[in-house]
Structures are given as C-alpha cells and as structure tokens.
Short mmCIF file of C-alpha atoms in Angstrom, two decimals:
data_model
loop_
_atom_site.label_atom_id
_atom_site.label_comp_id
_atom_site.label_asym_id
_atom_site.label_seq_id
_atom_site.Cartn_x
_atom_site.Cartn_y
_atom_site.Cartn_z
CA MET A 88 15.32 -202.28 -17.40
CA LYS A 89 16.36 -199.74 -20.02
CA LEU A 90 13.81 -198.12 -22.31
CA PHE A 91 15.38 -199.77 -25.36
CA PHE A 92 14.68 -203.25 -23.99
CA LYS A 93 11.23 -202.23 -22.74
CA ILE A 94 10.16 -201.11 -26.21
CA LEU A 95 11.69 -204.18 -27.84
CA LEU A 96 10.25 -206.66 -25.34
CA SER A 97 6.79 -205.07 -25.35
CA THR A 98 6.59 -205.05 -29.13
CA VAL A 99 7.82 -208.64 -29.49
CA THR A 100 5.42 -209.86 -26.78
CA VAL A 101 2.39 -208.19 -28.40
CA LEU A 102 3.38 -209.38 -31.86
CA THR A 103 3.95 -212.95 -30.61
CA ALA A 104 0.52 -213.03 -28.99
CA VAL A 105 -1.12 -211.69 -32.15
CA LEU A 106 0.70 -214.13 -34.43
CA CYS A 107 -0.10 -217.09 -32.17
CA PHE A 108 -3.76 -216.11 -32.11
CA VAL A 109 -3.79 -215.74 -35.90
CA GLU A 110 -2.06 -219.11 -36.27
CA TYR A 111 -4.58 -220.83 -33.98
CA TYR A 112 -7.52 -219.17 -35.72
CA MET A 113 -6.34 -219.96 -39.24
CA VAL A 114 -5.42 -223.57 -38.51
CA SER A 115 -8.63 -224.18 -36.57
CA ARG A 116 -10.73 -222.54 -39.23
CA SER A 117 -9.07 -224.49 -42.03
CA PHE A 118 -9.37 -227.76 -40.14
CA SER A 119 -13.02 -227.10 -39.29
CA ASP A 120 -13.84 -226.25 -42.92
CA ALA A 121 -12.04 -229.34 -44.21
CA MET A 122 -13.75 -231.54 -41.64
CA SER A 123 -17.20 -230.08 -42.44
CA GLN A 124 -16.66 -230.66 -46.16
CA GLU A 125 -15.49 -234.22 -45.56
CA VAL A 126 -18.45 -235.06 -43.29
CA SER A 127 -20.93 -233.50 -45.72
CA HIS A 128 -19.38 -235.44 -48.58
CA GLU A 129 -19.44 -238.71 -46.65
CA LEU A 130 -23.03 -238.25 -45.59
CA GLU A 131 -23.96 -237.64 -49.19
CA GLN A 132 -22.06 -240.73 -50.27
CA TYR A 133 -23.64 -242.75 -47.50
CA ARG A 134 -27.14 -241.84 -48.71
CA PHE A 135 -26.21 -242.86 -52.24
CA ILE A 136 -24.67 -246.18 -51.16
CA ARG A 137 -27.58 -246.92 -48.80
CA MET A 138 -30.04 -246.41 -51.64
CA ALA A 139 -27.94 -248.66 -53.87
CA VAL A 140 -27.84 -251.41 -51.21
CA TYR A 141 -31.58 -251.17 -50.60
CA LEU A 142 -32.55 -251.19 -54.26
CA SER A 143 -29.90 -253.39 -55.88
CA GLY A 144 -28.45 -255.39 -53.09
CA GLU A 145 -25.27 -255.43 -51.03
CA GLU A 146 -22.99 -256.12 -53.98
CA ALA A 147 -24.19 -253.04 -55.84
CA GLY A 148 -23.45 -250.95 -52.74
CA ARG A 149 -19.95 -252.34 -52.33
CA GLU A 150 -19.11 -251.35 -55.89
CA GLN A 151 -19.62 -247.71 -54.87
CA LEU A 152 -17.51 -247.83 -51.67
CA GLY A 153 -14.12 -246.85 -53.13
CA GLU A 154 -11.75 -246.37 -50.17
CA ARG A 155 -14.56 -246.93 -47.71
CA HIS A 156 -15.50 -250.05 -45.76
CA MET A 157 -19.01 -251.26 -45.00
CA ARG A 158 -20.79 -253.35 -42.43
CA LEU A 159 -24.40 -254.55 -42.93
CA GLU A 160 -26.40 -256.03 -40.09
CA SER A 161 -29.81 -257.45 -41.09
CA VAL A 162 -32.91 -257.50 -38.96
CA SER A 163 -32.47 -261.25 -38.46
CA GLY A 164 -29.05 -260.64 -36.94
CA SER A 165 -26.78 -261.76 -39.79
CA ILE A 166 -23.73 -259.54 -40.32
CA SER A 167 -21.78 -258.90 -43.49
CA SER A 168 -18.68 -256.69 -42.99
CA ASP A 169 -15.35 -255.80 -44.60
CA LEU A 170 -14.38 -253.43 -41.79
CA PRO A 171 -10.87 -254.03 -40.42
CA ALA A 172 -10.87 -255.82 -37.11
CA GLU A 173 -9.84 -252.72 -35.12
CA TRP A 174 -12.57 -250.71 -36.83
CA GLU A 175 -15.21 -253.27 -35.79
CA ALA A 176 -14.62 -252.59 -32.12
CA ALA A 177 -14.65 -248.81 -32.67
CA SER A 178 -17.96 -248.96 -34.57
CA ASP A 179 -19.78 -251.00 -31.93
CA GLY A 180 -22.25 -249.17 -29.79
CA MET A 181 -23.10 -246.44 -32.29
CA GLU A 182 -26.61 -245.19 -31.71
CA VAL A 183 -28.64 -244.19 -34.69
CA THR A 184 -30.76 -241.14 -34.02
CA GLY A 185 -32.94 -240.06 -36.88
CA SER A 186 -32.03 -241.30 -40.33
CA LEU A 187 -28.20 -240.90 -39.97
CA SER A 188 -25.55 -240.71 -37.26
CA TYR A 189 -21.79 -240.22 -37.52
CA ARG A 190 -18.82 -240.14 -35.25
CA ILE A 191 -15.03 -239.81 -35.56
CA ARG A 192 -12.91 -242.24 -33.60
CA GLU A 193 -9.20 -242.99 -33.40
CA THR A 194 -8.36 -246.60 -33.98
CA GLY A 195 -5.17 -248.31 -35.01
CA GLY A 196 -3.35 -244.97 -35.16
CA LYS A 197 -5.84 -243.58 -37.66
CA GLN A 198 -8.79 -241.24 -37.52
CA VAL A 199 -11.91 -242.98 -38.90
CA LEU A 200 -15.25 -241.40 -39.80
CA PHE A 201 -18.16 -243.79 -39.12
CA VAL A 202 -21.61 -243.13 -40.60
CA SER A 203 -24.58 -245.34 -39.59
CA GLY A 204 -28.22 -245.50 -40.61
CA ARG A 205 -31.08 -247.94 -41.07
CA LEU A 206 -32.47 -249.14 -44.33
CA PRO A 207 -36.24 -249.14 -44.92
CA ASP A 208 -36.31 -252.87 -44.05
CA GLY A 209 -34.70 -252.15 -40.70
CA SER A 210 -31.18 -253.33 -41.52
CA LEU A 211 -28.28 -251.31 -40.00
CA LEU A 212 -25.71 -250.04 -42.47
CA THR A 213 -22.40 -248.72 -41.11
CA MET A 214 -19.76 -247.18 -43.33
CA GLY A 215 -16.24 -246.20 -42.28
CA LYS A 216 -13.56 -244.05 -44.00
CA ASP A 217 -10.02 -243.17 -42.99
CA ILE A 218 -9.80 -239.36 -42.71
CA SER A 219 -6.32 -239.22 -41.12
CA GLN A 220 -5.17 -237.10 -44.06
CA ILE A 221 -7.18 -234.17 -42.74
CA TYR A 222 -5.45 -234.40 -39.36
CA GLU A 223 -2.08 -234.70 -41.06
CA GLU A 224 -2.84 -231.60 -43.08
CA ARG A 225 -3.72 -229.77 -39.84
CA LEU A 226 -0.42 -230.83 -38.28
CA HIS A 227 1.39 -229.74 -41.43
CA MET A 228 -0.36 -226.38 -41.33
CA GLU A 229 0.56 -225.95 -37.66
CA ARG A 230 4.21 -226.57 -38.48
CA GLU A 231 4.14 -224.21 -41.45
CA TYR A 232 2.42 -221.47 -39.47
CA SER A 233 4.80 -221.98 -36.52
CA LEU A 234 7.78 -221.61 -38.85
CA ALA A 235 6.22 -218.47 -40.32
CA VAL A 236 5.62 -217.11 -36.81
CA TYR A 237 9.23 -217.76 -35.78
CA MET A 238 10.53 -216.09 -38.92
CA ALA A 239 8.18 -213.14 -38.42
CA MET A 240 9.31 -212.84 -34.81
CA ALA A 241 12.96 -212.90 -35.84
CA ALA A 242 12.35 -210.23 -38.47
CA CYS A 243 10.32 -208.24 -35.94
CA ILE A 244 13.08 -208.42 -33.36
CA LEU A 245 15.63 -207.09 -35.87
CA CYS A 246 13.32 -204.36 -37.14
CA MET A 247 12.17 -203.29 -33.68
CA ALA A 248 15.74 -203.34 -32.41
CA ALA A 249 16.63 -200.83 -35.13
CA VAL A 250 13.47 -198.80 -34.54
CA SER A 251 13.99 -198.84 -30.76
CA TYR A 252 17.59 -197.73 -31.21
CA PHE A 253 16.56 -194.71 -33.28
CA LEU A 254 13.68 -193.94 -30.90
CA VAL A 255 15.92 -194.09 -27.86
CA LYS A 256 18.90 -192.34 -29.46
CA PRO A 257 17.54 -188.77 -28.89
CA ILE A 258 16.71 -189.69 -25.29
CA ARG A 259 20.23 -191.05 -24.85
CA LYS A 260 21.57 -187.74 -26.16
CA LEU A 261 19.38 -185.91 -23.65
CA LYS A 262 20.78 -188.11 -20.88
CA ASP A 263 24.40 -187.49 -21.96
CA ALA A 264 23.76 -183.75 -22.23
CA ALA A 265 22.17 -183.69 -18.77
CA GLU A 266 25.24 -185.46 -17.34
CA ARG A 267 27.59 -182.95 -18.98
CA ILE A 268 25.51 -180.05 -17.65
CA SER A 269 25.65 -181.58 -14.18
CA CYS A 270 29.46 -181.60 -14.56
CA GLY A 271 29.48 -177.86 -15.26
CA GLU A 272 29.22 -177.68 -19.08
CA TYR A 273 26.27 -175.28 -19.03
CA THR A 274 26.56 -174.43 -22.76
CA GLU A 275 25.61 -178.00 -23.72
CA ARG A 276 22.56 -178.27 -26.00
CA VAL A 277 20.83 -181.06 -27.95
CA PRO A 278 19.58 -181.00 -31.58
CA GLU A 279 15.93 -180.04 -31.97
CA LYS A 280 14.63 -182.34 -34.71
CA GLY A 281 11.06 -183.19 -35.57
CA ARG A 282 7.74 -182.01 -34.22
CA ASP A 283 6.90 -185.11 -32.21
CA GLU A 284 7.08 -185.51 -28.44
CA ILE A 285 10.83 -186.16 -28.53
CA GLY A 286 11.39 -182.95 -30.52
CA GLU A 287 9.26 -181.04 -28.01
CA LEU A 288 11.23 -182.66 -25.18
CA ALA A 289 14.50 -181.54 -26.81
CA ARG A 290 13.22 -177.97 -27.12
CA SER A 291 12.04 -177.97 -23.50
CA PHE A 292 15.40 -179.39 -22.42
CA ASN A 293 17.31 -176.65 -24.27
CA GLN A 294 15.05 -174.00 -22.73
CA MET A 295 15.73 -175.46 -19.30
CA ALA A 296 19.49 -175.59 -20.01
CA GLU A 297 19.39 -171.96 -21.19
CA ALA A 298 17.60 -170.91 -18.00
CA VAL A 299 20.10 -172.86 -15.88
CA GLN A 300 23.02 -171.28 -17.73
CA GLN A 301 21.61 -167.78 -17.28
CA LYS A 302 21.00 -168.42 -13.59
CA VAL A 303 24.51 -169.79 -13.10
CA GLU A 304 25.99 -166.81 -14.95
CA GLU A 305 23.95 -164.43 -12.82
CA LEU A 306 25.11 -166.16 -9.65
CA SER A 307 28.70 -166.16 -10.90
CA GLN A 308 28.51 -162.47 -11.76
CA GLU A 309 26.96 -161.70 -8.41
CA ALA A 310 29.68 -163.65 -6.61
CA GLU A 311 32.33 -161.94 -8.75
CA ARG A 312 30.86 -158.52 -7.98
CA LYS A 313 30.83 -159.25 -4.27
CA GLU A 314 34.39 -160.54 -4.38
CA ARG A 315 35.49 -157.52 -6.37
CA PHE A 316 33.69 -155.22 -3.95
CA MET A 317 35.54 -156.74 -1.02
CA GLY A 318 38.85 -156.40 -2.84
CA ASP A 319 38.16 -152.88 -4.07
CA PHE A 320 36.81 -151.72 -0.75
CA SER A 321 39.78 -153.07 1.19
CA HIS A 322 42.00 -151.42 -1.42
CA GLU A 323 40.25 -148.06 -1.21
CA ILE A 324 40.11 -147.69 2.55
CA LYS A 325 43.90 -147.78 2.84
CA THR A 326 44.44 -144.15 1.85
CA PRO A 327 41.79 -142.55 4.11
CA MET A 328 42.60 -144.95 6.94
CA THR A 329 46.29 -144.10 6.66
CA ALA A 330 45.46 -140.41 6.81
CA ILE A 331 43.05 -140.90 9.72
CA ILE A 332 45.61 -142.96 11.63
CA GLY A 333 48.28 -140.35 10.82
CA TYR A 334 46.20 -137.51 12.24
CA ALA A 335 45.15 -139.56 15.24
CA ASP A 336 48.77 -140.56 15.93
CA SER A 337 49.90 -136.95 15.67
CA LEU A 338 47.22 -135.91 18.16
CA TYR A 339 48.36 -138.69 20.48
CA GLN A 340 52.10 -138.06 20.18
CA LYS A 341 52.30 -134.27 20.13
CA GLU A 342 50.85 -131.27 21.85
CA TYR A 343 48.75 -129.10 19.58
CA SER A 344 46.85 -125.92 20.07
CA ARG A 345 43.10 -126.11 20.44
CA GLU A 346 42.66 -124.83 16.91
CA GLU A 347 45.02 -127.47 15.51
CA VAL A 348 43.24 -130.22 17.46
CA ARG A 349 39.89 -129.06 16.11
CA GLU A 350 41.33 -129.04 12.60
CA ALA A 351 42.73 -132.58 12.95
CA ALA A 352 39.51 -133.86 14.55
CA SER A 353 37.50 -132.21 11.79
CA TYR A 354 39.63 -133.98 9.19
CA ILE A 355 39.25 -137.33 10.96
CA LEU A 356 35.48 -136.79 11.15
CA ASN A 357 35.22 -135.77 7.50
CA GLU A 358 37.35 -138.68 6.29
CA GLY A 359 35.38 -141.11 8.45
CA MET A 360 32.10 -139.86 7.00
CA ARG A 361 33.57 -139.96 3.49
CA LEU A 362 34.72 -143.51 4.11
CA GLU A 363 31.19 -144.47 5.16
CA GLN A 364 29.69 -142.85 2.04
CA LEU A 365 32.38 -144.38 -0.15
CA SER A 366 31.62 -147.88 1.16
CA GLN A 367 27.92 -147.44 0.32
CA LYS A 368 28.69 -146.11 -3.16
CA LEU A 369 31.19 -148.85 -3.90
CA LEU A 370 28.61 -151.39 -2.77
CA ARG A 371 26.07 -149.96 -5.21
CA PHE A 372 28.62 -149.48 -7.96
CA ILE A 373 30.53 -152.76 -7.77
CA ALA A 374 28.51 -155.36 -5.90
CA LEU A 375 25.03 -154.31 -7.12
CA GLY A 376 26.10 -153.05 -10.55
CA GLN A 377 24.14 -149.80 -10.26
CA GLU A 378 25.28 -146.82 -12.35
CA ASP A 379 22.52 -144.30 -11.66
CA PHE A 380 24.82 -141.89 -9.81
CA CYS A 381 24.12 -138.19 -10.02
CA LEU A 382 26.97 -136.14 -11.52
CA GLU A 383 27.25 -132.68 -9.99
CA GLN A 384 29.03 -129.49 -10.98
CA VAL A 385 31.92 -129.19 -8.51
CA PRO A 386 34.33 -126.23 -8.23
CA ALA A 387 37.82 -127.38 -9.16
CA ARG A 388 39.36 -125.48 -6.26
CA GLU A 389 37.26 -127.32 -3.66
CA PHE A 390 37.98 -130.69 -5.24
CA PHE A 391 41.76 -130.19 -5.39
CA GLN A 392 41.79 -128.73 -1.87
CA ASP A 393 40.01 -131.88 -0.62
CA ILE A 394 42.64 -134.05 -2.34
CA ARG A 395 45.40 -131.97 -0.78
CA GLU A 396 43.96 -132.26 2.74
CA THR A 397 43.43 -136.01 2.36
CA LEU A 398 47.01 -136.64 1.30
CA LYS A 399 48.60 -134.12 3.65
CA PRO A 400 49.61 -136.73 6.29
CA LEU A 401 51.13 -138.96 3.58
CA TYR A 402 53.23 -136.28 1.91
CA GLN A 403 54.49 -134.24 4.85
CA GLU A 404 57.68 -132.23 4.73
CA GLY A 405 60.78 -134.36 5.00
CA ARG A 406 59.50 -137.21 2.84
CA LYS A 407 61.50 -138.26 -0.19
CA GLN A 408 58.40 -138.24 -2.40
CA LYS A 409 56.78 -134.91 -3.14
CA LEU A 410 53.23 -134.24 -4.28
CA LEU A 411 52.61 -131.15 -6.37
CA ILE A 412 49.10 -129.99 -7.15
CA ARG A 413 48.47 -127.43 -9.87
CA PHE A 414 45.10 -126.58 -11.31
CA GLN A 415 43.10 -123.97 -13.13
CA ASN A 416 39.82 -122.71 -11.82
CA GLY A 417 36.75 -124.21 -13.40
CA GLU A 418 34.00 -126.72 -12.75
CA LEU A 419 34.05 -130.51 -12.86
CA CYS A 420 30.92 -132.56 -13.70
CA ILE A 421 31.66 -135.51 -11.41
CA GLU A 422 30.47 -137.77 -8.63
CA TRP A 423 32.73 -136.38 -5.90
CA ASP A 424 33.58 -139.48 -3.86
CA LEU A 425 34.10 -141.77 -6.82
CA MET A 426 36.25 -139.30 -8.76
CA LYS A 427 38.26 -138.65 -5.62
CA THR A 428 38.75 -142.42 -5.34
CA LEU A 429 40.02 -142.47 -8.94
CA ILE A 430 42.54 -139.67 -8.36
CA LEU A 431 43.77 -141.14 -5.06
CA ASN A 432 44.30 -144.49 -6.83
CA LEU A 433 46.36 -142.86 -9.57
CA ILE A 434 48.46 -140.98 -7.03
CA ASP A 435 48.90 -144.16 -4.98
CA ASN A 436 50.11 -146.05 -8.08
CA ALA A 437 52.49 -143.20 -8.92
CA GLY A 438 53.92 -143.41 -5.40
CA LYS A 439 54.45 -147.17 -5.75
CA ALA A 440 56.30 -146.68 -9.06
CA GLY A 441 59.42 -145.45 -7.24
CA SER A 442 58.93 -141.82 -8.26
CA ARG A 443 60.46 -138.86 -6.43
CA SER A 444 57.91 -136.33 -7.59
CA ILE A 445 54.19 -136.67 -8.38
CA LEU A 446 52.23 -133.98 -10.15
CA LEU A 447 48.43 -133.71 -10.01
CA LYS A 448 47.36 -131.27 -12.67
CA GLY A 449 44.01 -129.79 -13.65
CA GLU A 450 43.35 -127.84 -16.84
CA ARG A 451 40.20 -126.24 -18.12
CA THR A 452 39.36 -127.16 -21.71
CA ASP A 453 36.70 -126.12 -24.21
CA GLY A 454 34.83 -129.42 -23.79
CA GLY A 455 35.21 -129.87 -20.05
CA TYR A 456 38.10 -130.37 -17.68
CA LEU A 457 41.30 -132.39 -17.88
CA LEU A 458 42.83 -134.18 -14.89
CA SER A 459 46.26 -135.79 -15.08
CA VAL A 460 48.65 -137.52 -12.70
CA SER A 461 52.31 -137.61 -13.72
CA ASP A 462 55.32 -139.21 -12.06
CA ASP A 463 59.04 -139.73 -12.78
CA GLY A 464 59.08 -143.37 -11.71
CA ARG A 465 60.08 -146.59 -13.43
CA GLY A 466 57.38 -146.41 -16.09
CA ILE A 467 55.27 -149.18 -17.62
CA PRO A 468 56.53 -151.65 -20.26
CA ARG A 469 54.91 -151.20 -23.67
CA GLU A 470 53.55 -154.78 -23.68
CA SER A 471 51.75 -154.16 -20.37
CA LEU A 472 49.94 -150.97 -21.33
CA SER A 473 47.02 -152.84 -22.90
CA HIS A 474 46.53 -155.02 -19.79
CA ILE A 475 47.05 -152.72 -16.81
CA GLN A 476 43.32 -151.89 -16.52
CA GLU A 477 42.35 -155.56 -16.26
CA PRO A 478 41.30 -156.83 -12.82
CA PHE A 479 44.13 -158.44 -10.81
CA TYR A 480 46.75 -157.62 -13.47
CA MET A 481 50.06 -156.47 -11.97
CA VAL A 482 53.10 -155.31 -13.98
CA ASP A 483 55.57 -156.42 -11.31
CA LYS A 484 53.86 -159.03 -9.13
CA SER A 485 56.68 -159.41 -6.62
CA ARG A 486 56.88 -155.66 -5.97
CA SER A 487 53.09 -155.36 -5.85
CA ARG A 488 52.84 -158.07 -3.20
CA LYS A 489 55.45 -156.29 -1.08
CA GLN A 490 53.40 -153.08 -1.36
CA ASN A 491 50.14 -154.94 -0.59
CA GLY A 492 48.87 -154.49 -4.12
CA ALA A 493 46.05 -156.62 -5.54
CA GLY A 494 45.80 -155.34 -9.11
CA LEU A 495 42.33 -153.85 -8.53
CA GLY A 496 43.04 -150.10 -8.47
CA LEU A 497 43.17 -149.35 -12.20
CA ALA A 498 40.29 -151.74 -12.94
CA LEU A 499 38.14 -149.73 -10.53
CA CYS A 500 39.43 -146.48 -12.03
CA ARG A 501 38.40 -147.65 -15.49
CA LYS A 502 34.85 -148.32 -14.26
CA ILE A 503 34.65 -144.95 -12.51
CA ALA A 504 35.91 -143.20 -15.67
CA ALA A 505 33.27 -145.05 -17.73
CA LEU A 506 30.62 -143.82 -15.27
CA HIS A 507 31.79 -140.27 -16.13
CA HIS A 508 31.58 -141.03 -19.88
CA THR A 509 35.34 -141.00 -20.35
CA SER A 510 38.38 -143.27 -20.12
CA LEU A 511 41.95 -143.39 -18.87
CA GLU A 512 44.77 -142.37 -21.23
CA PHE A 513 48.27 -143.68 -20.49
CA LYS A 514 51.60 -142.34 -21.70
CA SER A 515 54.64 -144.05 -20.30
CA ARG A 516 58.31 -144.70 -21.02
CA GLU A 517 60.34 -147.13 -19.02
CA GLY A 518 62.74 -145.40 -16.67
CA GLN A 519 61.20 -141.97 -17.28
CA GLY A 520 57.74 -142.10 -15.74
CA THR A 521 54.04 -142.28 -16.53
CA THR A 522 51.23 -139.82 -17.16
CA VAL A 523 47.58 -140.82 -16.77
CA THR A 524 44.97 -138.43 -18.14
CA VAL A 525 41.22 -138.27 -17.54
CA ARG A 526 39.20 -136.00 -19.82
CA ILE A 527 35.99 -135.09 -17.99
CA PRO A 528 33.21 -133.91 -20.30
CA GLY A 529 31.32 -130.78 -19.40
CA ARG A 530 27.62 -130.66 -18.51
CA LYS A 531 25.39 -131.28 -21.52
CA GLU A 532 22.38 -129.13 -22.27
CA GLY A 533 19.27 -130.47 -20.56
CA THR A 534 21.12 -132.73 -18.11
CA PRO A 535 20.53 -132.31 -14.37
#
C-alpha cells in the first residue's frame, strides 16, 4: 500500500474511532441525565400524590396525576386502578423495599416508569408514567450524532487527502529523482524546502546525489585517462619501434663491421630503455594525471643529436622525404623523454602531410629556447586550426585511417607543452605547408 493511502486510512480510522466514542459518550451521558431527572421528578411527584391520597383520599390524589396512571390496593385486598390493561401485567410482582421502589418496563411498545410504595395504613400505591419520549430523544440524538460523524468523516477524508497529497509530494519527487539518477542523470537534484524531516531528507538526498555524481565523474575520468593512455602509448611506440625494427633488420640483412654492429646494438638498447621510461612517464602523466615531473637543463646539441639518431632509420638516403635539423647552441629546460615525444609527434605529422622536406629548427632566444617543425605539405584548413589539438580530431579522417592515425598525437603534445609552461603555435596555409612552434621558457630564479 502506498504511503498516501496509509496516511489517509490511518487518519480516517483514528478519527472514526474518536468520533464514535464521543458520540456514544455524549448520547449515553445525555440519556442518563434525562433519565435521572425524570426518575427524580417522578419520585418527588409520587411522594406528593401519596401524601394527598393518604390525607384527602383517592380522589384528591387522582386530581394530581396529570399524564400518570394510578393503582391503589388496600390492606383488605380491594383494588382501584386506572392503569391500562397491558400496564397492569407489567406492574405485577413489584417488590417494595424501603419506602419507595421503581422500575422501567417496556409494555405495549412503550417505556413505562412504575413507582410503588406503601401508605401509612399499609395500602400499596403504584403509579405509572409513559417515558417513551426520553428513549425517542435518545434515538433522535443517535441519528443526529451519526449524521454529524458521517459528515465529519467525509470532510476529514477530503482534508486528509489534500494534506496527504502535499505530504507525499516531496517524497514522490525524491522517488522520481532517484529513478532518473538510476538512469544516468547524475545532475538531478530536488528542491530543499522547509526545516522538517522531509526538508532534511531532501538535503541528505542531494548530498548523496552530489557524492554519487562526483564518484561517477572520477570513475569516468579515470577510465578516460586509461583509455587515452592506451591510445597515446600505442601511438608513441610506433616511432621508436620502427627505428628499433629498422636497425634490427639491417643487422639481420647486411654484414656490418664490429663497430657498426655495436653502434646499432647500442641504439637498439638505448631506444628500448627510452621506450620503457617513456611508458612509465606516460602512465604517470596520462593515466594517473601526475604533473610533478622535474624539468632539467639539457644542452641543445645533445637533444637534437638524440632526435637525429632516433629518426636516422626513417629518413635514410634515397627516401623522397628529407629531414633537416638546424639548431643553435644553448640549453633547454625540459623533461627529456616527454619533449622528445612532442618533437617526434610533430615530425611524424609533418611526414603524414605529404611533405617532401621537413625542417626541425632550434633558436636561442632572450627568454628561453624556440623549437619549430616546418613542412611543405598540404597544410591545414583555417576552420580546422582551432580543433586540431582536441583528442581524436582528424583533419582528413580517411587519410588518417590509412596512415594508422588516431587523432591523439597533437592532444598529447598540447599536454606536454602545458607541462613545460608553454603551448603550441600553428601557422599554416593550404597547399604550402605548416609550421608548429614551441617556445620553451628558460629556468626561473630559485627553481631546481
């Protein structure tokens, strides 16, 4: 049974019981009072009439009877009575205890009050009066009270139905909100009105919904970070794996001098170790959301030489695409592996843009160091420039799928640039190429 009907039924049941008790008490009390008054009055009248009969004779007593009837039985046994025949039978057998006795009996469809007593000479005087009016008044009162009870119950049902509706309405809203939350609408809230228990319940419900929403968002973000880590990691291992496979294939296919073999094996070892470190850093950076990486002062020459050695198997002599690296000496305040990942991503994108020549350039500036990657490829449409750093966004989706692109490279580059307190700057014209610039700030005073 619903709460609405429970409240309504409980209230109506209690009110009905109370009204019925009040009706019974009032009717009984009124009837008892009326009956007591009538008996007292009749006893008083009986004493008066008995005195009149004793002093002045039977005729004097009958003059005082009014609506009453009298029966006088002398000591000798003679009887004088004007009681109706049915009353005679009802009055027989009355025992007189003390000076007076009375009883109420039903006879001939009427309620009759009989009062009996003995005169000083021993005669028995019995007086009877029809008191059916008192019983009729009781019946009338019962009907009136019953009608009042029914009307009160009807009014109560209407009032309690309205009250129950407004009492249950906030709970119904809580129920509907809970159902919507269970369907995934975690922003659902209920109004917090009043300071009663329902208001407190609404506030507790909203607090619970807020906690659920935060937990769901945390789980969603965690799942998104893990998914992005898997995508980014699979994206980032392509370049070192291609280089490692290229060196390994060259060692397998050709005969090299001992020094060349050691050089190739050293590269494979270094790239393998870098790949292991990169996976751990990407896990911390992407999946765990940590950004407490230590930026170190790195000589520009060593950094560009590392880039050159990494890409050497991909841009060997005889390839249509050429990679040019030009730089000025200086120092870069970077996290080596992550910045290398950024540059390799930019070069990889330049290679996929159909360019014939790619230029990696480094320039020392007053405020730090400037890195740029330029190509002469197809360029980027103006309307796409504001979206290319978004995760999974691809300018040409059909070409990106053919080149195993996932639209994650530039999104990762943007995050790495933010870690270095900078951003990516794009200049591009369709059909003429693209230049991506990263302005790396220098070491600040007091920083490690």
